Every structure is written in structure tokens, then in C-alpha cells.
Short mmCIF file of C-alpha atoms in Angstrom, two decimals:
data_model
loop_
_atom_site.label_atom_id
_atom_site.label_comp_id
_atom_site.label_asym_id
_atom_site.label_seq_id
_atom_site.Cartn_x
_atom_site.Cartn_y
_atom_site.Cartn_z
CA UNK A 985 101.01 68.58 136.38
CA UNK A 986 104.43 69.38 135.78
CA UNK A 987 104.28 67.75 132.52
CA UNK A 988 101.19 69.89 131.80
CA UNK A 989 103.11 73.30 132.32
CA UNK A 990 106.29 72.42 130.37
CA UNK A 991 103.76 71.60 127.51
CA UNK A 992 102.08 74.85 128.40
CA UNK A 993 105.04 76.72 127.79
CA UNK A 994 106.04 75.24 124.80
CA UNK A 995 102.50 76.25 123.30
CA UNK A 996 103.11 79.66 124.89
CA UNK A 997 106.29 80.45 122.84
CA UNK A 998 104.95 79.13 119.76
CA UNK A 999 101.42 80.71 119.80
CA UNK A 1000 102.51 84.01 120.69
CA UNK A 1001 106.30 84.55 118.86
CA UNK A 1002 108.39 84.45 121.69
CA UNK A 1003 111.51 82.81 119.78
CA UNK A 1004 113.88 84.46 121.77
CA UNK A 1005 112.61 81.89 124.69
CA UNK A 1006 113.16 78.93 125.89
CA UNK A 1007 110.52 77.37 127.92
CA UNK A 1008 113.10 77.34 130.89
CA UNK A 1009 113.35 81.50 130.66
CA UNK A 1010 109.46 80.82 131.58
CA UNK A 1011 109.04 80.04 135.58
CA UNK A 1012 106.33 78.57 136.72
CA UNK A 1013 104.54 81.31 138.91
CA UNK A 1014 105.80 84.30 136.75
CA UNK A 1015 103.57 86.83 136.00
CA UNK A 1016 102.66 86.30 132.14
CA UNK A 1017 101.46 89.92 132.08
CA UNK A 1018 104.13 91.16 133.90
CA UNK A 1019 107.49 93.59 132.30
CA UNK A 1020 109.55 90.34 132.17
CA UNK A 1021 107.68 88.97 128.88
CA UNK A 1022 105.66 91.84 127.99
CA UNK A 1023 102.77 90.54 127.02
CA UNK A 1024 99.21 92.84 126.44
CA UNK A 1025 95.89 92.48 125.31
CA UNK A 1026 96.05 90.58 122.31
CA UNK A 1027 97.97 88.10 123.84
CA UNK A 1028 95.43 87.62 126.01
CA UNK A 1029 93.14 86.72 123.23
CA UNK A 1030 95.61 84.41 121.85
CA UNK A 1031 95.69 82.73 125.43
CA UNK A 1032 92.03 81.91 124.96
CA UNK A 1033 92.92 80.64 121.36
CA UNK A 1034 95.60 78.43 122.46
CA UNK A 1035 93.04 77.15 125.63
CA UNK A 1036 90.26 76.69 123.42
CA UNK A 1037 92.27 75.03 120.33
CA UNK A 1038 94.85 72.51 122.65
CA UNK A 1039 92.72 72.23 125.59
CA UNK A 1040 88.91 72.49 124.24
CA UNK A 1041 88.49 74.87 127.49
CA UNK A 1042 86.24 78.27 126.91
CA UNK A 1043 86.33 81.62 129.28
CA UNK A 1044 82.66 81.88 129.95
CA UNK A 1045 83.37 84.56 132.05
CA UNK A 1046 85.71 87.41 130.83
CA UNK A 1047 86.56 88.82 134.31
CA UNK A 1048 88.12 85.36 135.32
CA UNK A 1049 90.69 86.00 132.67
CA UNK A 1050 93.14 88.14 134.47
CA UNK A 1051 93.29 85.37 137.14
CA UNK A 1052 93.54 82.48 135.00
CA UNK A 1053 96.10 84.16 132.66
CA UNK A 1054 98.32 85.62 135.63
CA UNK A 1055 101.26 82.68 135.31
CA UNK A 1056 101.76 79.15 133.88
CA UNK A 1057 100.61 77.84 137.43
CA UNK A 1058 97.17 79.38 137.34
CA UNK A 1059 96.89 78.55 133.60
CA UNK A 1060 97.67 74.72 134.40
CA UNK A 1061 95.54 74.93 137.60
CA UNK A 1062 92.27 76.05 135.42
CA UNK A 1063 93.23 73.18 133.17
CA UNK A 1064 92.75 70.29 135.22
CA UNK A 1065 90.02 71.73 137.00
CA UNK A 1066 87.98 71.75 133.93
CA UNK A 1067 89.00 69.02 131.82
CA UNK A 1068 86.59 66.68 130.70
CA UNK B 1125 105.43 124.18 96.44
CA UNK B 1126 105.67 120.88 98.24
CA UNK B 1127 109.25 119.94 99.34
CA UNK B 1128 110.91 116.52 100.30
CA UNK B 1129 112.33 116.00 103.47
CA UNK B 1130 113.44 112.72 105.54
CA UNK B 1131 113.06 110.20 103.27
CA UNK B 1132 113.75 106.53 103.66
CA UNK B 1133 113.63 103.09 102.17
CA UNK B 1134 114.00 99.16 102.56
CA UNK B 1135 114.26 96.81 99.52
CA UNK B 1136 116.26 94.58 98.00
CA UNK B 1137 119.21 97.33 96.80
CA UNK B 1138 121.17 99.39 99.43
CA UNK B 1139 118.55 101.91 100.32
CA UNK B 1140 118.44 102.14 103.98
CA UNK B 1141 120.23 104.68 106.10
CA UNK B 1142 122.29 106.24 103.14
CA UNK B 1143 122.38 109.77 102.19
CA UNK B 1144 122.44 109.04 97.95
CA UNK B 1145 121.25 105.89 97.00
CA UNK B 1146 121.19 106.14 93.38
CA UNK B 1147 125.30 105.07 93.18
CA UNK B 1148 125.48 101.71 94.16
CA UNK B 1149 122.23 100.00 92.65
CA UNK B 1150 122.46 96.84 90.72
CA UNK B 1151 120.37 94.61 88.31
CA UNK B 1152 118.21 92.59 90.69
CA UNK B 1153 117.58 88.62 90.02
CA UNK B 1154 115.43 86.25 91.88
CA UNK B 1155 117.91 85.74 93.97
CA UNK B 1156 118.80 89.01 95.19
CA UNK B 1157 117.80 89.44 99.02
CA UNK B 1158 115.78 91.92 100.82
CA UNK B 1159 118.29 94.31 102.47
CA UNK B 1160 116.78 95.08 105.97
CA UNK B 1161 118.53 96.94 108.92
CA UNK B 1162 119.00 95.00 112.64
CA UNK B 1163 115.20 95.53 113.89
CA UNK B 1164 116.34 94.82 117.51
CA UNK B 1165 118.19 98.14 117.71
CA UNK B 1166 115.21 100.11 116.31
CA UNK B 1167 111.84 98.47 117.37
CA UNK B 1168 110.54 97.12 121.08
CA UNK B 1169 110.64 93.66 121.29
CA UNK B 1170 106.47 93.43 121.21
CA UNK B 1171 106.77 94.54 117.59
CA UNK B 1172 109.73 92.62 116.59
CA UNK B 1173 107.79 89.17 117.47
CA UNK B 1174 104.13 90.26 116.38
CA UNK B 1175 104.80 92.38 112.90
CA UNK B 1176 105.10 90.69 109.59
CA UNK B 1177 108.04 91.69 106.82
CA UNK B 1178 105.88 94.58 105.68
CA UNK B 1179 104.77 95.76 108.81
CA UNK B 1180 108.47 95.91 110.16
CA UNK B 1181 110.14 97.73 107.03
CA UNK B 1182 107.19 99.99 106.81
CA UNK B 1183 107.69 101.51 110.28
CA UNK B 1184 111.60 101.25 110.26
CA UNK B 1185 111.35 103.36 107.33
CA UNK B 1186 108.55 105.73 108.61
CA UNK B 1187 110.44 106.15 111.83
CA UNK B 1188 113.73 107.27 109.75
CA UNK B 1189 111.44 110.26 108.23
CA UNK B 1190 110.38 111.90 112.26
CA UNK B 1191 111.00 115.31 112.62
CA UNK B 1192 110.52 117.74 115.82
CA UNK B 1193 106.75 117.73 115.50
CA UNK B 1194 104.08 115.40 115.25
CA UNK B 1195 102.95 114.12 111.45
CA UNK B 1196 99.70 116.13 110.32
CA UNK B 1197 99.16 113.41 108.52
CA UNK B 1198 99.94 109.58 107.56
CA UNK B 1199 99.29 108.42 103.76
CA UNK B 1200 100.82 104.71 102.92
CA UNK B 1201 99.69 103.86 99.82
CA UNK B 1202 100.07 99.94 99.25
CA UNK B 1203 98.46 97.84 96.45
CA UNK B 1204 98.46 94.33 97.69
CA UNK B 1205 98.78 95.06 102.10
CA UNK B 1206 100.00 92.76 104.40
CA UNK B 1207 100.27 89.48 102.31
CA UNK B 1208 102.32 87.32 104.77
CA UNK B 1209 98.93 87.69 107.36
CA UNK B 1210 96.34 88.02 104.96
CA UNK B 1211 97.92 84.63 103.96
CA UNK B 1212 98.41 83.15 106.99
CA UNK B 1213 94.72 84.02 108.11
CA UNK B 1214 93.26 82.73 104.92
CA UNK B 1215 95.51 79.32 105.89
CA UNK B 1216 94.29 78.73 109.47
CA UNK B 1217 90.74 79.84 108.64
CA UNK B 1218 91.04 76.49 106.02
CA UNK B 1219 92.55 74.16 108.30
CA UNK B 1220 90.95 74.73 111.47
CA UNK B 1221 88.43 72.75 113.23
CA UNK B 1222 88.27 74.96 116.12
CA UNK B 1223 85.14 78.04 115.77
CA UNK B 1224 88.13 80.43 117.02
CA UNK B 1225 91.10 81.38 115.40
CA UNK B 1226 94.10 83.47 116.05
CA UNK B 1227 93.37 87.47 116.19
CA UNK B 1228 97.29 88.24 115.69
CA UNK B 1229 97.05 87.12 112.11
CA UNK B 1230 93.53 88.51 111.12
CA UNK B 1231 94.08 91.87 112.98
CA UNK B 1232 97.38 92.34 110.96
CA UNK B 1233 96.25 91.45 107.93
CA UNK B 1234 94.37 94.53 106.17
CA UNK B 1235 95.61 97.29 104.06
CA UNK B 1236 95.64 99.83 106.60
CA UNK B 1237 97.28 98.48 109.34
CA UNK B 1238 100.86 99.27 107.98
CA UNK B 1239 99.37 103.46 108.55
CA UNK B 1240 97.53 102.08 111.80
CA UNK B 1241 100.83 100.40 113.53
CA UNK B 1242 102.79 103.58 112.63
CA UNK B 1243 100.33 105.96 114.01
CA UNK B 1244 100.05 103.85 117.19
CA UNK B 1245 103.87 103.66 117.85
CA UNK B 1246 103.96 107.41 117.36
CA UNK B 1247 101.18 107.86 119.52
CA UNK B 1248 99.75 110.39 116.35
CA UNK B 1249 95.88 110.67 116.34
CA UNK B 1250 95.96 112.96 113.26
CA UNK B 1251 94.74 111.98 109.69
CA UNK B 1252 95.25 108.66 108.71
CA UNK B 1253 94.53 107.41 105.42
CA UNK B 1254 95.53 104.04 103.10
CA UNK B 1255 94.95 104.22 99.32
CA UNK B 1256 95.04 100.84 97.46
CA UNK B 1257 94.78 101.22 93.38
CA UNK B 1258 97.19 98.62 92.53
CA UNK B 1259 100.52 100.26 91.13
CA UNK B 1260 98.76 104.00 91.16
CA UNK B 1261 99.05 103.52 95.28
CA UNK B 1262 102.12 105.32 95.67
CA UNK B 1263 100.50 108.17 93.60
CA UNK B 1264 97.52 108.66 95.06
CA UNK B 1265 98.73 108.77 98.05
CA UNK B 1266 101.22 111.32 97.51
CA UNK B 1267 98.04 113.30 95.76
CA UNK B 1268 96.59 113.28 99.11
CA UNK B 1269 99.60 114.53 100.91
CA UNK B 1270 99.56 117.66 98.62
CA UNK B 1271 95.84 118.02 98.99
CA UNK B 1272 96.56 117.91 103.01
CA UNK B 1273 99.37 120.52 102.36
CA UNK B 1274 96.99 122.53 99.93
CA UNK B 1275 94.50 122.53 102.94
CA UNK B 1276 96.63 123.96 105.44
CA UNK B 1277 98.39 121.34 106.80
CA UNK B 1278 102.23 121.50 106.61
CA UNK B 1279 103.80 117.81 107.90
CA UNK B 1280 102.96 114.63 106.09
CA UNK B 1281 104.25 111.44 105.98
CA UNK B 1282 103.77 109.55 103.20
CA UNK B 1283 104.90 106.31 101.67
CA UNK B 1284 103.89 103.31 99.89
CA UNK B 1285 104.81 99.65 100.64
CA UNK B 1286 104.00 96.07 99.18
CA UNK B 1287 105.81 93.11 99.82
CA UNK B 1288 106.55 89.47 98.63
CA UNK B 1289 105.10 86.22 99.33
CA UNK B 1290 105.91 83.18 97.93
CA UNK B 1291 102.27 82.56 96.65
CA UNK B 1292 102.87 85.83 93.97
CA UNK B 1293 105.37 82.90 92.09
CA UNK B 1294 101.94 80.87 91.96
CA UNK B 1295 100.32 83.16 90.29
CA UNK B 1296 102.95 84.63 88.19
CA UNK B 1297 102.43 81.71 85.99
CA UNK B 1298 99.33 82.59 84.71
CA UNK B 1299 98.26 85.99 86.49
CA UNK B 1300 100.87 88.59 86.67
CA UNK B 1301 103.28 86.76 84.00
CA UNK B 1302 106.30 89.09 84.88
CA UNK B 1303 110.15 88.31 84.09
CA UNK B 1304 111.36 90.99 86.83
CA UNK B 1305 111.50 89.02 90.14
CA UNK B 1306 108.99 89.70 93.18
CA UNK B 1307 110.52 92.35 95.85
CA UNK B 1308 109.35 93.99 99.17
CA UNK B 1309 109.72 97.33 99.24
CA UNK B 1310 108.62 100.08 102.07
CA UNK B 1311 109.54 103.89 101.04
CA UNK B 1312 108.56 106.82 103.27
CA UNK B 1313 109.09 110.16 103.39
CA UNK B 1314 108.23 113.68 104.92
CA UNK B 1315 106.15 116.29 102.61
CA UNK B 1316 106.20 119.94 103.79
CA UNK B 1317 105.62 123.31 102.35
CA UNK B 1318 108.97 124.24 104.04
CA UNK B 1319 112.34 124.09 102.34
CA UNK B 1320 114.43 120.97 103.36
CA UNK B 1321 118.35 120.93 102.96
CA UNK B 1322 118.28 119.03 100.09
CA UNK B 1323 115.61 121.51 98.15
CA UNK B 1324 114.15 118.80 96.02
CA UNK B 1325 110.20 119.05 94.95
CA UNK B 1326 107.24 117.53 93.68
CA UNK B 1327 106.56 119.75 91.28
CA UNK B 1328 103.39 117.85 89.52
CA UNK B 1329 101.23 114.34 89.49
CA UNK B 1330 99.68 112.74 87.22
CA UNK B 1331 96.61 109.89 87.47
CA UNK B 1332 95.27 108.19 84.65
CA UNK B 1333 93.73 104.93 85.59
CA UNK B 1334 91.86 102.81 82.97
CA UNK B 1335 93.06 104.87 80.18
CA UNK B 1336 93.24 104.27 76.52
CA UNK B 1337 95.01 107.34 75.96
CA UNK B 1338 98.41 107.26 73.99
CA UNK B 1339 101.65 107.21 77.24
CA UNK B 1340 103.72 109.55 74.89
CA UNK B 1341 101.13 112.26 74.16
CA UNK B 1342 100.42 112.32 77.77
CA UNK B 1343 103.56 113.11 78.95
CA UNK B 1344 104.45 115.63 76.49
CA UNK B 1345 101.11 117.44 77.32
CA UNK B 1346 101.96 117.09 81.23
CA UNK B 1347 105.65 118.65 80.86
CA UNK B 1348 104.01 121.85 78.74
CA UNK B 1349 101.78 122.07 81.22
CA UNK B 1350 104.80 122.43 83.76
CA UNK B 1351 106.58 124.77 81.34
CA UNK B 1352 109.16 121.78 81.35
CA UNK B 1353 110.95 121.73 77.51
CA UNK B 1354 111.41 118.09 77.19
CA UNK B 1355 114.89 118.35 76.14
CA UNK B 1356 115.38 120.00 79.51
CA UNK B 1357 115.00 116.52 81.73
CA UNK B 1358 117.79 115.27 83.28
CA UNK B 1359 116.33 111.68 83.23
CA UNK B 1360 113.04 109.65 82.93
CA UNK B 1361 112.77 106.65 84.95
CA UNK B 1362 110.26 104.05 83.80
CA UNK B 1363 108.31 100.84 84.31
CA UNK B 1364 109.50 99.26 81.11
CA UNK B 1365 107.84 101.16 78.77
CA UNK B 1366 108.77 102.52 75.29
CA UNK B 1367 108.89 106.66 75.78
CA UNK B 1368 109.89 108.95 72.81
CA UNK B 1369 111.38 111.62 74.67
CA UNK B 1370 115.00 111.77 73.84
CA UNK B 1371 116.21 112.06 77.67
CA UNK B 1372 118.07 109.60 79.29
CA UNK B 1373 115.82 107.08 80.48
CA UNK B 1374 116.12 104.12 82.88
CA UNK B 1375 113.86 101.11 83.22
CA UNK B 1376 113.43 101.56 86.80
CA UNK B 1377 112.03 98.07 87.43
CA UNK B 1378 115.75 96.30 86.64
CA UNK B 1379 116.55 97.87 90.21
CA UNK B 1380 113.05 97.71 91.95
CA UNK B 1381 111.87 94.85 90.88
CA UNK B 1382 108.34 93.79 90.33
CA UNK B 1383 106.44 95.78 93.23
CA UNK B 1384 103.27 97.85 93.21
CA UNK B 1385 105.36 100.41 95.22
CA UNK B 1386 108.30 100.08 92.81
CA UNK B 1387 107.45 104.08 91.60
CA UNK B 1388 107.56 104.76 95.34
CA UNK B 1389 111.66 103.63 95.16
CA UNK B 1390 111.87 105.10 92.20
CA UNK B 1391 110.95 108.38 93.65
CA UNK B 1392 113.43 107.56 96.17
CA UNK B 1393 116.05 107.17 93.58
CA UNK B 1394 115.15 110.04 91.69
CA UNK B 1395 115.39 112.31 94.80
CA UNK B 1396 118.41 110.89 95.57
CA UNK B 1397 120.04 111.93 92.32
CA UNK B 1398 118.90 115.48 92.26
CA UNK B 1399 120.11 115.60 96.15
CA UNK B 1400 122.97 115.24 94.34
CA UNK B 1401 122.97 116.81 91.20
CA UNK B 1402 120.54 120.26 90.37
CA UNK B 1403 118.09 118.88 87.55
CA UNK B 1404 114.16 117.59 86.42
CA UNK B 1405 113.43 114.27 86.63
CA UNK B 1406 110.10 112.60 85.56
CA UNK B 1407 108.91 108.93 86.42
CA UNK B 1408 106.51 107.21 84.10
CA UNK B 1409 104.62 104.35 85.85
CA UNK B 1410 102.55 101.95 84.18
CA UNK B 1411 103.22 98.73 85.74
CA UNK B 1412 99.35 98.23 85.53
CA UNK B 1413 99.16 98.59 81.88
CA UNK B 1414 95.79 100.99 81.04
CA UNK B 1415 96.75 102.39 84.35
CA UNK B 1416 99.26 105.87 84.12
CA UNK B 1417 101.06 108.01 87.10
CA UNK B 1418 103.98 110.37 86.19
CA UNK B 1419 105.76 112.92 88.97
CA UNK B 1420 107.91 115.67 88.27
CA UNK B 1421 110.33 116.46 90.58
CA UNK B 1422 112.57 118.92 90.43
CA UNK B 1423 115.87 120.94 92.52
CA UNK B 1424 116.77 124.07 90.99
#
């Protein structure tokens, strides 16, 4: 798992531009959406980009997004619930 | 009359944050690098990671030209948009196997996004327009900011920008087949009815595109029609062409390089000059052979 979230964070930074990050500036249960990395609503779609691209994982159901986006924990958490 | 105030640009000479810039220009080469201000101390970090090259200089430079009210308007004129996304799109759309691909890219990578991103970081829900005709762009877009003037309105921004890829040396080959190397270039300024400090006008413009008509005649018909005596003319810039007047002219392109918003620095330049100096100045564009804009500008 822990593996799964330094990979995660990795993926994060590179998808999304954040070169002025290292994956360690990223804590596990920090909110994603939160001032600290100032992320909005097209980051969002690139979060179900970079699920659907690395991790073959779809949001069927928009409203579950918020949850599932909120930090690298419940991102990794929705990952190895669903994987195959 | 429609007068200049703020303006600003970003390309590969000493443009940005200067009062004159016509002084210190120099002879561009393939080499020469695009000259571009510390972003971090002028846009929020969101922008700095998400906007491309053209995207950043375009708002840099449109934020440079704010005033105490709100923009009636916003008129970028650009020929070619954002290239770096519309290439990068193009690029993952090819190589993917997934069925979804990165918005950032695709949402960033049409003409009008460089007059969408500035209206959203000013907040400014007024007219908003993008003109692409190739090397005309800058033109037409400042014919629309006079039209907005003429109609009532008494704040415009307006600007042109293009910008370089690596992929324009591609086609250069067979394509564009220019010796004057590829530059970015974002130039913006503020159009009002109102005198500015610097009491420097556009006093005409001129659109001819697809024309067979003779560059020389033109001209000399456009000045009479301006009352301007030809001999009168402080300078002419141009995009390499052969003019008859007997003015001092300057092949603008050895400082702009090869841009489709290279008459948009030129303007710059020229403005800068008769910020200086009281005087006419006229610049010829054709970079688009068959295609024709002149602008007369003007501080008495």
C-alpha cells in the first residue's frame, strides 16, 4: 500500500505540473483539494485521467469523486478496492 | 481619435517593462532567446504550472496594460494560437490507447483561450473576441478595438500573440521557407478615446487580404487619404518588402523575427519611438504575401 501511494504521488506531480514538488511535500492524508496544493476542477478531471490511464479504474458515479479525490490515502484506498 | 496607452511586450529583444524600447534592439539569429520576466512574482502558482509559453507572456503582458477600470473590451489577435497544446493534444490523442485523454492540454489549446485566460484572471465578463487571419491578426484586431471605441465604448485591450514550436523548423523546409528565425511574441496594449501621457495615435488601418493590387500604389493612396505628404514620415517599418517612398525605412522582421504578430511589436516599436520623438510613422505588413495591413500612427 505504501508502495502504491509513493507511486501515486509521483503520477500526481507529473500529471498535473506540480514541479515545484517532491512527492515527500505530499502527505499521505492531505487534503488534495485543499489551499496547501491548490488544486480545482480540472485537476479533478485529470485525476480521473491519471486513474483511468495507470490504473484502468472509471468514476461511474460523479458524486463519489470528492471522496475518492480528498487525499492520496482515499485515492490508494479506492485503488485496491477495485482492482481487478 | 483613438490613443495608446499601457502598452507592453515579451519577445526575444528587450521589450518588457521598459519605457522606450526602440534603443537597444538587435539583429535576431536562431539563437537569440525569448526574453521573459520572473512569472513567479507576477502570476499565482495555478497558472504558472498549467499555462503554456503563449498563454504566460500573453497575460504578463496584458496585465502590464490594467488601468483603474475594467477593459470594455478584450481583442488578441493571434494567427497560429496556442501551438505548444494544440501540439501536445494532437501527440497524446496519437499515442494513446486509453478512450480518455488529458483536458489540460485540449482545453488550452484553441485560439481563443489566450483572450479567455485573461478575461478570467481579470474576472472581466465584457466583450471578448479572437481574430485569426494569419499575419493580418494583429490588424484586425486592432480594427475591432476602434470599431468598439467608434461604438461607444472607451477601454480596450488589445494585442496579438503567436509563438514558437519546434515543429514550425519542420515545416520551414518546405512550407513557410523563411531565413528570419521563428520567435514568440505577445504585445498588448490599452486603446482609449482619452489622451494618454505619451499622446501617440492610431491615426488609420489598412486591410487588404488576397490582393493583387500593387504595395506601393496602396500606400501612397492610404497616406493622401490621411493628408500625410509622404516626405513627411518619420519612418516606415516593414516586413521585408521593397517600398518606394523615400523615408527611412526599417525591415522590421531583422528585430521581430518571423511571427504572425511581428506587426504587433512593430507597433510596439513604432510607439515607442514617437513616445520619444514627435513624428508619423507607417508599418507596411505583408508577411503573408497577397495579404496587406498598414497603420499610421502618429504624436503631434
Amino acid at each position: 500500500m505504501s508502495e502504491l501511494k509513493e507511486q501515486l504521488k509521483a503520477q500526481i506531480i507529473e500529471q498535473l505540473n506540480l514541479e515545484n514538488l517532491t512527492p515527500a511535500d505530499i502527505k499521505n492524508d492531505m487534503p488534495l483539494f485543499g489551499e496547501e496544493l491548490g488544486l480545482d476542477s480540472i485537476d479533478a478531471l485529470e485525476f480521473i485521467v491519471l486513474l483511468e490511464q495507470n490504473y484502468g479504474l472509471k468514476i461511474t458515479n460523479p458524486s463519489e469523486g470528492k471522496d475518492i479525490f480528498f487525499s492520496v490515502d482515499s485515492l490508494a484506498a479506492f485503488i485496491e478496492k477495485n482492482k481487478a | 481619435m483613438y490613443y495608446i496607452h499601457a502598452i507592453s511586450s515579451i519577445s526575444h529583444q528587450q521589450t518588457f517593462d521598459l519605457e522606450f524600447i526602440h534603443n537597444d534592439l538587435q539583429k535576431l539569429t536562431p539563437e537569440s532567446p525569448l526574453l521573459v520576466p520572473e512569472f513567479i512574482d507576477i502570476l499565482p502558482p495555478t497558472a504558472l504550472r498549467r499555462l503554456s509559453a503563449i498563454l504566460k507572456i500573453s497575460l504578463t503582458t496584458a496585465l502590464k496594460c490594467l488601468n483603474e477600470s475594467a477593459f470594455d473590451g478584450i481583442v488578441v489577435g493571434t494567427g497560429l494560437g496556442c501551438l505548444q497544446d494544440t501540439e501536445k493534444f494532437l501527440v497524446t490523442i496519437n499515442n494513446t490507447t486509453s478512450d480518455v485523454l488529458s483536458p489540460t492540454a485540449f482545453i488550452q489549446s484553441t485560439h481563443n483561450t489566450i483572450g479567455g485566460q485573461i478575461s478570467l484572471f481579470l474576472k472581466n465578463h465584457a466583450y471578448n473576441m479572437t481574430h485569426t487571419q494569419n499575419a493580418l491578426s494583429f490588424e484586425i484586431s486592432l480594427l475591432d478595438g476602434i470599431t468598439l471605441l467608434n461604438e461607444g465604448k472607451n477601454n480596450i485591450l488589445v494585442g496579438a500573440a503567436d509563438e514558437k514550436i519546434p515543429f514550425l523548423e519542420l515545416l520551414n523546409e518546405d512550407l513557410i521557407k523563411t531565413d528570419y528565425p521563428f520567435t514568440s511574441i505577445a504585445t498588448f496594449f490599452n486603446l482609449k478615446k482619452e489622451k494618454s501621457d505619451r499622446n501617440v495615435l492610431v491615426k488609420d488601418v489598412l486591410v487588404l487580404a488576397n490582393s493583387k493590387k500593387d504595395i506601393n500604389e496602396v500606400i501612397l493612396r492610404f497616406l493622401e487619404k490621411n493628408q500625410c505628404d509622404p516626405t513627411n514620415l518619420t519612418k516606415v517599418y516593414h516586413s521585408d518588402l521593397e517600398i518606394s517612398l523615400s523615408t527611412e525605412k526599417v525591415n522590421y522582421l531583422d528585430f521581430t523575427g518571423y511571427n504572425y504578430a511581428a506587426s504587433a511589436l512593430a507597433f510596439h516599436i513604432g510607439v515607442s519611438e514617437l513616445s520619444e520623438i514627435p513624428g508619423t510613422i507607417l508599418i507596411v505588413n505583408s508577411l503573408v504575401k497577397k495579404d496587406l495591413g498598414l497603420i499610421l500612427i502618429e504624436r503631434c
